[in-house]
Amino acid sequence: MPAQPDGAQPAAQPAPQLFTWEFAADPYPAYAWLREHAPVHRTELPSGVEAWLVTRYADARQALADSRLSKNPAHHSEQAHRTGRVGIPGERQADLMTHLLNIDPPDHTRLRRLVSKAFTPRRVAEFEPRVQQLTDRLIDGFAQRGSADLIHEFAFPLPIYAICDMLGVPAEDQDDFRDWAGMMVRHTKPGHGGGRRGGVGRAVKRMRAYLLELIHRKRADLGDDLISGLIRASDHGEHLTENEAAAMAFILLFAGFETTVNLIGNGTYALLRNPDQRALLQESVVRGETALLETGIEELLRYDGPVELATWRFATAPLTIGGVEIPVGDPVLVVLAAADRDPARFADENTLDLARSDNPHLGFGHGIHYCIGAPLARLEGRSALSTLLSRLPDLRLAESPENLRWRGGLIMRGLRELPVEFSPELRSPHAPPSLPAH
């Protein structure tokens, strides 16, 4: 997204329309208006559910850490959660509700502790060579052609294959996961999940059935993969149940791939729209430096991050956010994209500054629900962007920004496609791809 002027609007200007296709393409002016005039704003979502939108940084941090805001949809005052209109599409029908995004302490504390035993920083760090191998092999697939859709051919498959490898999904089954994941993110209208037509629900049910079968197989032959780690995980005699293990594997896959798809896609797009910053990063990468790449990933997460709204929360007691009273049972959606461009917290909030050092963004959340997969997403983002810039130095958009389409999901923010052009590599510096057939 190119740099924009200060988004504050005159008070006389009418409230912006939310959740349209125009809003999906560039929500930041609307969020600036809300921060200025209605920072805690009750609105009707496209699904028909009414919820509070929290848009200022200080209020967002408070809400994300407030124990009176439950993650359990059972606390919703309406029955919309029974029809799948809140939460992840398809998870209720597939009996995959018992995961870290839907539960509160003490169950959340127990499950996160057990999952953390399997999903350690050491495991992520050891996975770096495999992520780099996947990155190079995917670029090999289009580097000699001179053009590509970076979403379909790169940003989407990279995290799918990476998380499948980490989970221990056999290579011959990984294309099934790619297909199921594709069905889960093909939204048809801003704010709606594709599950309204049944496709998401079917994909999630198939994924659950496969995960349960894979867990059965791995119990007899534990390996060094993440699912084996979930099976082994115990704490004072506590173990994950089979359903809990399947739900944990599901949420690690779901949250671990779509977040990274959008980090890579939005990040590449932001660099292409800000050529001065892209040039600085490209020069730094070519010199073999890492400092600007590391701060740059954090800035891309702040500037146009992969998660637009934090996942659902529900008031379990009366509370006040930003001077507004929230009734018991009401849903609250923290708008991370708005909070991360709050001028009260970030200087030059609409400017992409890859060297920004004071950057406590909320791109991965805050509090006890901080994204457990953040180290893996950062690793994949660093590998993807640095390799693209070094191998395809004249990478450029092949379509005008006005013609690009954004997916219409409520929670995530990402492009449907990102067509690019570049000078073809004369020959690949790597061996032929050894990825599952597409």
Short mmCIF file of C-alpha atoms in Angstrom, two decimals:
data_model
loop_
_atom_site.label_atom_id
_atom_site.label_comp_id
_atom_site.label_asym_id
_atom_site.label_seq_id
_atom_site.Cartn_x
_atom_site.Cartn_y
_atom_site.Cartn_z
CA MET A 1 0.00 0.00 0.00
CA PRO A 2 1.57 3.35 -0.96
CA ALA A 3 2.11 6.02 1.66
CA GLN A 4 -1.03 8.02 2.35
CA PRO A 5 -1.64 11.44 3.93
CA ASP A 6 -2.87 11.68 7.48
CA GLY A 7 -6.14 9.75 7.48
CA ALA A 8 -7.99 11.96 10.00
CA GLN A 9 -11.25 13.20 8.43
CA PRO A 10 -13.26 16.33 9.22
CA ALA A 11 -16.02 15.67 11.72
CA ALA A 12 -18.66 16.74 9.20
CA GLN A 13 -17.70 13.97 6.81
CA PRO A 14 -20.11 11.01 6.99
CA ALA A 15 -18.98 7.70 8.42
CA PRO A 16 -17.31 5.49 5.82
CA GLN A 17 -19.00 2.40 4.44
CA LEU A 18 -17.34 -0.75 5.73
CA PHE A 19 -16.89 -4.22 4.21
CA THR A 20 -17.38 -3.26 0.56
CA TRP A 21 -15.01 -4.30 -2.22
CA GLU A 22 -13.61 -0.75 -2.21
CA PHE A 23 -13.02 -0.98 1.53
CA ALA A 24 -11.27 -4.36 1.13
CA ALA A 25 -8.85 -2.81 -1.39
CA ASP A 26 -7.84 0.01 0.99
CA PRO A 27 -9.41 0.00 4.48
CA TYR A 28 -6.94 2.43 6.01
CA PRO A 29 -8.79 5.75 5.36
CA ALA A 30 -11.94 4.23 6.89
CA TYR A 31 -9.99 3.02 9.91
CA ALA A 32 -8.44 6.47 10.32
CA TRP A 33 -11.96 7.96 10.40
CA LEU A 34 -13.05 5.43 13.02
CA ARG A 35 -9.97 6.06 15.19
CA GLU A 36 -10.75 9.78 15.11
CA HIS A 37 -14.53 9.79 15.49
CA ALA A 38 -15.75 6.37 16.66
CA PRO A 39 -12.80 4.41 18.07
CA VAL A 40 -15.07 1.77 19.65
CA HIS A 41 -17.76 1.33 17.03
CA ARG A 42 -20.72 -1.06 16.94
CA THR A 43 -21.53 -2.25 13.44
CA GLU A 44 -23.38 -4.98 11.61
CA LEU A 45 -21.04 -7.36 9.81
CA PRO A 46 -21.90 -8.80 6.39
CA SER A 47 -22.83 -12.06 8.12
CA GLY A 48 -25.57 -10.24 10.04
CA VAL A 49 -23.75 -10.47 13.39
CA GLU A 50 -23.36 -7.18 15.27
CA ALA A 51 -19.98 -6.55 16.88
CA TRP A 52 -17.81 -3.81 18.38
CA LEU A 53 -14.76 -2.70 16.38
CA VAL A 54 -11.82 -1.44 18.48
CA THR A 55 -9.46 0.71 16.40
CA ARG A 56 -7.06 2.66 18.66
CA TYR A 57 -3.75 1.14 19.70
CA ALA A 58 -4.07 1.65 23.46
CA ASP A 59 -7.63 0.30 23.49
CA ALA A 60 -6.58 -2.63 21.31
CA ARG A 61 -3.78 -3.69 23.67
CA GLN A 62 -6.17 -3.43 26.62
CA ALA A 63 -8.82 -5.54 24.89
CA LEU A 64 -6.38 -8.21 23.70
CA ALA A 65 -5.19 -8.76 27.29
CA ASP A 66 -8.54 -8.39 29.10
CA SER A 67 -9.62 -11.65 30.74
CA ARG A 68 -13.26 -10.50 30.63
CA LEU A 69 -13.17 -10.95 26.87
CA SER A 70 -13.53 -14.67 26.30
CA LYS A 71 -12.45 -16.56 23.20
CA ASN A 72 -15.20 -19.14 23.67
CA PRO A 73 -18.14 -18.52 21.28
CA ALA A 74 -20.48 -20.09 23.84
CA HIS A 75 -20.38 -16.71 25.61
CA HIS A 76 -22.01 -15.01 22.62
CA SER A 77 -25.36 -13.55 23.67
CA GLU A 78 -26.90 -14.64 20.36
CA GLN A 79 -26.97 -18.07 18.72
CA ALA A 80 -24.97 -17.04 15.66
CA HIS A 81 -22.10 -19.29 16.77
CA ARG A 82 -24.35 -22.32 16.33
CA THR A 83 -24.65 -21.60 12.61
CA GLY A 84 -20.94 -20.97 12.12
CA ARG A 85 -21.24 -17.20 11.69
CA VAL A 86 -18.53 -16.56 14.25
CA GLY A 87 -15.17 -18.30 14.49
CA ILE A 88 -13.35 -20.20 11.75
CA PRO A 89 -15.72 -21.39 9.00
CA GLY A 90 -16.46 -25.10 9.19
CA GLU A 91 -14.76 -25.82 12.52
CA ARG A 92 -17.99 -26.37 14.48
CA GLN A 93 -19.44 -28.86 11.99
CA ALA A 94 -16.13 -30.75 11.95
CA ASP A 95 -15.88 -30.89 15.77
CA LEU A 96 -12.60 -28.95 15.75
CA MET A 97 -13.50 -26.26 18.29
CA THR A 98 -11.10 -27.27 21.07
CA HIS A 99 -8.03 -25.30 20.00
CA LEU A 100 -6.05 -22.33 21.27
CA LEU A 101 -8.14 -19.68 19.48
CA ASN A 102 -11.43 -20.78 21.06
CA ILE A 103 -10.70 -21.50 24.71
CA ASP A 104 -9.82 -19.61 27.88
CA PRO A 105 -7.73 -20.40 30.97
CA PRO A 106 -7.32 -22.83 32.61
CA ASP A 107 -7.89 -25.06 29.54
CA HIS A 108 -5.98 -22.62 27.32
CA THR A 109 -3.06 -22.61 29.75
CA ARG A 110 -2.92 -26.42 29.78
CA LEU A 111 -3.18 -26.84 26.00
CA ARG A 112 -0.73 -24.07 25.19
CA ARG A 113 1.81 -25.54 27.61
CA LEU A 114 1.46 -28.96 26.01
CA VAL A 115 1.60 -27.62 22.44
CA SER A 116 4.61 -25.46 23.29
CA LYS A 117 6.50 -28.63 24.22
CA ALA A 118 6.12 -29.80 20.62
CA PHE A 119 6.36 -26.44 18.83
CA THR A 120 9.61 -25.08 20.24
CA PRO A 121 11.86 -22.25 18.98
CA ARG A 122 14.59 -24.87 18.57
CA ARG A 123 12.38 -26.93 16.27
CA VAL A 124 11.59 -23.83 14.17
CA ALA A 125 15.27 -22.83 13.97
CA GLU A 126 16.26 -26.32 12.87
CA PHE A 127 13.66 -26.09 10.11
CA GLU A 128 15.34 -23.09 8.44
CA PRO A 129 17.29 -25.10 5.82
CA ARG A 130 14.10 -26.86 4.72
CA VAL A 131 12.24 -23.55 4.41
CA GLN A 132 15.07 -22.18 2.27
CA GLN A 133 15.01 -25.32 0.12
CA LEU A 134 11.25 -25.00 -0.42
CA THR A 135 11.65 -21.30 -1.21
CA ASP A 136 14.31 -21.92 -3.86
CA ARG A 137 12.51 -24.86 -5.44
CA LEU A 138 9.27 -22.89 -5.81
CA ILE A 139 11.11 -19.95 -7.40
CA ASP A 140 12.84 -22.45 -9.70
CA GLY A 141 9.39 -23.31 -11.03
CA PHE A 142 8.89 -19.88 -12.62
CA ALA A 143 12.24 -18.07 -12.57
CA GLN A 144 13.11 -18.93 -16.19
CA ARG A 145 9.67 -17.89 -17.43
CA GLY A 146 9.91 -14.18 -16.63
CA SER A 147 6.44 -13.91 -15.10
CA ALA A 148 4.43 -15.45 -12.27
CA ASP A 149 1.46 -15.09 -9.99
CA LEU A 150 3.33 -14.84 -6.70
CA ILE A 151 0.28 -15.79 -4.65
CA HIS A 152 -0.66 -18.99 -6.48
CA GLU A 153 2.87 -20.11 -7.37
CA PHE A 154 4.83 -18.98 -4.34
CA ALA A 155 3.19 -17.35 -1.30
CA PHE A 156 0.42 -19.97 -1.07
CA PRO A 157 2.33 -23.24 -1.54
CA LEU A 158 5.40 -22.29 0.54
CA PRO A 159 3.72 -22.25 3.97
CA ILE A 160 1.45 -25.19 3.08
CA TYR A 161 4.39 -27.45 2.27
CA ALA A 162 6.39 -26.07 5.22
CA ILE A 163 3.72 -26.69 7.84
CA CYS A 164 2.88 -30.09 6.32
CA ASP A 165 6.55 -31.05 6.62
CA MET A 166 6.62 -29.87 10.23
CA LEU A 167 3.41 -31.72 11.08
CA GLY A 168 4.72 -34.90 9.48
CA VAL A 169 2.21 -35.14 6.61
CA PRO A 170 3.71 -37.53 4.01
CA ALA A 171 4.72 -35.88 0.74
CA GLU A 172 2.20 -37.92 -1.25
CA ASP A 173 -0.66 -36.43 0.83
CA GLN A 174 0.42 -32.79 0.83
CA ASP A 175 -1.42 -31.80 -2.34
CA ASP A 176 -4.66 -32.85 -0.65
CA PHE A 177 -3.85 -30.37 2.09
CA ARG A 178 -3.12 -27.72 -0.52
CA ASP A 179 -6.53 -28.32 -2.10
CA TRP A 180 -8.35 -28.23 1.25
CA ALA A 181 -6.51 -25.07 2.27
CA GLY A 182 -7.41 -23.46 -1.05
CA MET A 183 -11.10 -24.15 -0.41
CA MET A 184 -10.82 -22.55 3.03
CA VAL A 185 -9.49 -19.20 1.78
CA ARG A 186 -11.57 -18.71 -1.38
CA HIS A 187 -14.01 -16.24 0.08
CA THR A 188 -16.77 -14.89 -2.14
CA LYS A 189 -17.76 -11.63 -0.45
CA PRO A 190 -16.11 -9.19 1.99
CA GLY A 191 -16.72 -10.40 5.52
CA HIS A 192 -18.06 -13.83 4.51
CA GLY A 193 -16.32 -17.17 4.71
CA GLY A 194 -16.79 -19.55 1.81
CA GLY A 195 -18.43 -21.98 4.23
CA ARG A 196 -21.84 -20.47 3.51
CA ARG A 197 -21.87 -22.56 0.32
CA GLY A 198 -20.61 -25.67 2.05
CA GLY A 199 -17.16 -25.88 0.46
CA VAL A 200 -15.25 -24.78 3.54
CA GLY A 201 -17.19 -27.15 5.79
CA ARG A 202 -16.45 -30.12 3.54
CA ALA A 203 -12.76 -29.21 3.34
CA VAL A 204 -12.46 -28.90 7.12
CA LYS A 205 -14.24 -32.23 7.69
CA ARG A 206 -11.93 -33.98 5.25
CA MET A 207 -8.93 -32.40 6.94
CA ARG A 208 -10.11 -33.54 10.37
CA ALA A 209 -10.75 -37.10 9.19
CA TYR A 210 -7.30 -37.23 7.64
CA LEU A 211 -5.62 -35.80 10.77
CA LEU A 212 -7.34 -38.33 13.02
CA GLU A 213 -6.23 -41.16 10.74
CA LEU A 214 -2.68 -39.78 10.65
CA ILE A 215 -2.61 -39.54 14.46
CA HIS A 216 -3.65 -43.22 14.64
CA ARG A 217 -0.81 -44.17 12.29
CA LYS A 218 1.80 -42.13 14.12
CA ARG A 219 0.91 -43.56 17.54
CA ALA A 220 2.39 -46.84 16.33
CA ASP A 221 5.47 -45.22 14.84
CA LEU A 222 6.38 -41.91 16.48
CA GLY A 223 8.84 -39.72 14.61
CA ASP A 224 10.44 -36.30 15.06
CA ASP A 225 7.55 -34.37 13.51
CA LEU A 226 5.09 -32.01 15.17
CA ILE A 227 2.15 -34.43 15.32
CA SER A 228 4.38 -37.02 17.00
CA GLY A 229 5.39 -34.26 19.41
CA LEU A 230 1.74 -33.48 20.14
CA ILE A 231 1.11 -37.17 20.86
CA ARG A 232 4.14 -37.33 23.19
CA ALA A 233 3.41 -34.03 24.92
CA SER A 234 2.55 -34.45 28.57
CA ASP A 235 2.73 -32.43 31.74
CA HIS A 236 2.25 -34.02 35.17
CA GLY A 237 0.43 -36.90 33.59
CA GLU A 238 -1.77 -34.73 31.35
CA HIS A 239 -1.94 -35.58 27.66
CA LEU A 240 -3.73 -34.15 24.67
CA THR A 241 -6.82 -36.16 23.81
CA GLU A 242 -7.13 -37.41 20.24
CA ASN A 243 -9.66 -34.68 19.40
CA GLU A 244 -7.46 -32.04 21.03
CA ALA A 245 -4.43 -33.22 19.05
CA ALA A 246 -6.42 -33.11 15.80
CA ALA A 247 -7.77 -29.64 16.64
CA MET A 248 -4.27 -28.41 17.50
CA ALA A 249 -2.83 -29.76 14.25
CA PHE A 250 -5.73 -28.13 12.38
CA ILE A 251 -5.25 -24.70 13.93
CA LEU A 252 -1.48 -24.82 13.45
CA LEU A 253 -2.11 -25.58 9.79
CA PHE A 254 -4.89 -23.02 9.34
CA ALA A 255 -3.28 -20.17 11.28
CA GLY A 256 0.20 -21.15 10.15
CA PHE A 257 -0.42 -21.04 6.43
CA GLU A 258 -2.88 -18.22 5.71
CA THR A 259 -1.03 -15.75 7.93
CA THR A 260 2.20 -16.48 6.07
CA VAL A 261 0.56 -16.38 2.63
CA ASN A 262 -0.57 -12.84 3.40
CA LEU A 263 2.70 -11.80 5.03
CA ILE A 264 4.58 -12.77 1.87
CA GLY A 265 1.96 -11.42 -0.54
CA ASN A 266 1.23 -8.13 1.24
CA GLY A 267 4.91 -7.65 2.04
CA THR A 268 6.04 -8.12 -1.55
CA TYR A 269 3.26 -5.83 -2.77
CA ALA A 270 4.23 -3.13 -0.25
CA LEU A 271 7.87 -3.30 -1.36
CA LEU A 272 6.89 -3.02 -5.02
CA ARG A 273 4.75 0.03 -4.21
CA ASN A 274 7.58 1.65 -2.21
CA PRO A 275 10.62 1.37 -4.52
CA ASP A 276 12.96 3.39 -2.28
CA GLN A 277 12.43 1.01 0.63
CA ARG A 278 12.64 -2.00 -1.64
CA ALA A 279 15.98 -0.76 -3.01
CA LEU A 280 17.40 -0.34 0.50
CA LEU A 281 16.36 -3.85 1.47
CA GLN A 282 17.59 -5.35 -1.79
CA GLU A 283 21.03 -3.76 -1.38
CA SER A 284 21.19 -4.98 2.23
CA VAL A 285 20.24 -8.55 1.26
CA VAL A 286 22.81 -8.67 -1.55
CA ARG A 287 25.48 -7.60 0.96
CA GLY A 288 24.49 -10.52 3.16
CA GLU A 289 23.22 -8.32 5.98
CA THR A 290 20.27 -9.33 8.16
CA ALA A 291 19.45 -6.32 10.37
CA LEU A 292 17.25 -4.47 7.87
CA LEU A 293 15.52 -7.71 6.85
CA GLU A 294 14.61 -8.41 10.48
CA THR A 295 13.26 -4.93 11.22
CA GLY A 296 11.70 -4.89 7.76
CA ILE A 297 9.58 -7.98 8.46
CA GLU A 298 8.26 -6.32 11.61
CA GLU A 299 7.46 -3.13 9.70
CA LEU A 300 5.64 -5.05 6.96
CA LEU A 301 3.60 -6.77 9.68
CA ARG A 302 2.66 -3.34 11.03
CA TYR A 303 2.17 -1.51 7.74
CA ASP A 304 -0.14 -3.92 5.90
CA GLY A 305 -0.19 -7.05 8.02
CA PRO A 306 -1.73 -10.44 7.24
CA VAL A 307 -4.33 -10.34 10.04
CA GLU A 308 -6.71 -7.38 9.74
CA LEU A 309 -8.93 -8.15 12.74
CA ALA A 310 -8.05 -10.30 15.73
CA THR A 311 -10.21 -13.38 16.13
CA TRP A 312 -13.51 -13.17 17.97
CA ARG A 313 -13.85 -12.22 21.63
CA PHE A 314 -17.02 -12.12 23.74
CA ALA A 315 -17.71 -10.04 26.85
CA THR A 316 -18.31 -12.25 29.91
CA ALA A 317 -18.80 -9.28 32.25
CA PRO A 318 -19.63 -5.61 31.74
CA LEU A 319 -16.53 -3.68 30.72
CA THR A 320 -15.51 -0.32 29.31
CA ILE A 321 -13.20 0.10 26.33
CA GLY A 322 -12.24 3.59 25.21
CA GLY A 323 -15.03 5.08 27.32
CA VAL A 324 -17.67 2.83 25.73
CA GLU A 325 -19.61 0.30 27.81
CA ILE A 326 -19.66 -3.20 26.29
CA PRO A 327 -22.64 -5.33 27.40
CA VAL A 328 -22.24 -8.95 28.48
CA GLY A 329 -22.36 -11.35 25.53
CA ASP A 330 -21.43 -8.81 22.86
CA PRO A 331 -18.71 -9.75 20.34
CA VAL A 332 -15.59 -7.57 20.20
CA LEU A 333 -13.27 -7.47 17.20
CA VAL A 334 -9.92 -5.75 17.70
CA VAL A 335 -8.88 -4.13 14.42
CA LEU A 336 -5.13 -4.81 14.34
CA ALA A 337 -4.76 -3.00 11.00
CA ALA A 338 -6.21 0.18 12.50
CA ALA A 339 -4.28 -0.03 15.78
CA ASP A 340 -1.00 -0.53 13.95
CA ARG A 341 -1.48 2.76 12.08
CA ASP A 342 -2.52 4.78 15.12
CA PRO A 343 -0.59 8.09 14.99
CA ALA A 344 -0.79 8.26 18.78
CA ARG A 345 1.64 5.31 18.87
CA PHE A 346 3.50 5.28 15.55
CA ALA A 347 5.22 8.30 14.02
CA ASP A 348 4.54 8.70 10.27
CA GLU A 349 2.03 5.88 10.63
CA ASN A 350 1.19 5.68 6.92
CA THR A 351 4.83 5.56 5.83
CA LEU A 352 6.66 2.29 5.21
CA ASP A 353 9.97 2.52 7.11
CA LEU A 354 11.82 -0.80 7.07
CA ALA A 355 14.37 0.51 9.58
CA ARG A 356 11.69 1.45 12.14
CA SER A 357 13.06 0.34 15.50
CA ASP A 358 10.32 1.45 17.91
CA ASN A 359 7.75 -0.96 16.55
CA PRO A 360 5.61 -2.83 19.10
CA HIS A 361 3.03 -3.77 16.46
CA LEU A 362 0.10 -6.05 17.17
CA GLY A 363 0.42 -8.09 13.98
CA PHE A 364 0.69 -11.35 15.94
CA GLY A 365 -1.63 -10.24 18.73
CA HIS A 366 -0.86 -9.55 22.38
CA GLY A 367 -1.30 -11.28 25.71
CA ILE A 368 -1.90 -14.98 26.32
CA HIS A 369 -3.21 -15.52 22.79
CA TYR A 370 -0.06 -14.16 21.10
CA CYS A 371 0.48 -16.25 17.95
CA ILE A 372 2.37 -19.42 18.86
CA GLY A 373 3.47 -19.79 15.22
CA ALA A 374 5.01 -16.30 14.96
CA PRO A 375 8.63 -17.60 14.81
CA LEU A 376 7.77 -19.86 11.84
CA ALA A 377 5.92 -17.06 10.01
CA ARG A 378 8.86 -14.72 10.49
CA LEU A 379 11.30 -17.38 9.26
CA GLU A 380 9.23 -18.02 6.12
CA GLY A 381 8.78 -14.30 5.50
CA ARG A 382 12.51 -13.61 5.75
CA SER A 383 13.37 -16.51 3.46
CA ALA A 384 10.72 -15.64 0.88
CA LEU A 385 11.41 -11.92 0.59
CA SER A 386 15.20 -12.09 0.71
CA THR A 387 15.31 -14.85 -1.92
CA LEU A 388 12.87 -13.09 -4.24
CA LEU A 389 14.87 -9.85 -4.06
CA SER A 390 18.23 -11.53 -4.60
CA ARG A 391 17.20 -13.92 -7.39
CA LEU A 392 14.75 -11.64 -9.23
CA PRO A 393 16.30 -8.19 -8.74
CA ASP A 394 14.08 -6.37 -11.26
CA LEU A 395 10.82 -7.84 -9.96
CA ARG A 396 7.89 -5.57 -10.88
CA LEU A 397 4.11 -5.55 -10.92
CA ALA A 398 2.56 -6.89 -14.13
CA GLU A 399 -0.84 -5.34 -13.38
CA SER A 400 -1.98 -1.93 -12.19
CA PRO A 401 -2.77 -1.85 -8.46
CA GLU A 402 -6.36 -0.81 -9.22
CA ASN A 403 -6.97 -4.14 -10.95
CA LEU A 404 -5.69 -6.34 -8.14
CA ARG A 405 -8.32 -8.16 -6.08
CA TRP A 406 -8.24 -8.69 -2.33
CA ARG A 407 -9.80 -11.68 -0.63
CA GLY A 408 -12.93 -10.73 1.23
CA GLY A 409 -12.54 -12.60 4.52
CA LEU A 410 -13.32 -10.76 7.75
CA ILE A 411 -10.22 -11.69 9.75
CA MET A 412 -7.38 -12.06 7.23
CA ARG A 413 -6.14 -9.48 4.73
CA GLY A 414 -4.53 -10.74 1.54
CA LEU A 415 -4.40 -10.51 -2.22
CA ARG A 416 -6.12 -13.07 -4.44
CA GLU A 417 -3.30 -12.81 -6.95
CA LEU A 418 -0.06 -10.87 -7.43
CA PRO A 419 1.05 -10.97 -11.09
CA VAL A 420 4.69 -9.95 -11.54
CA GLU A 421 7.29 -9.77 -14.29
CA PHE A 422 11.09 -9.95 -14.18
CA SER A 423 14.09 -10.78 -16.32
CA PRO A 424 14.16 -14.59 -16.68
CA GLU A 425 16.99 -16.48 -15.05
CA LEU A 426 19.07 -18.10 -17.79
CA ARG A 427 19.32 -21.27 -15.75
CA SER A 428 18.25 -22.36 -12.31
CA PRO A 429 21.02 -22.54 -9.70
CA HIS A 430 19.21 -25.44 -8.06
CA ALA A 431 18.27 -29.01 -8.81
CA PRO A 432 14.82 -29.77 -10.26
CA PRO A 433 11.98 -29.30 -7.77
CA SER A 434 11.31 -32.17 -5.39
CA LEU A 435 7.89 -30.98 -4.28
CA PRO A 436 4.57 -32.78 -4.44
CA ALA A 437 3.07 -32.56 -7.92
CA HIS A 438 0.63 -29.67 -8.34
#
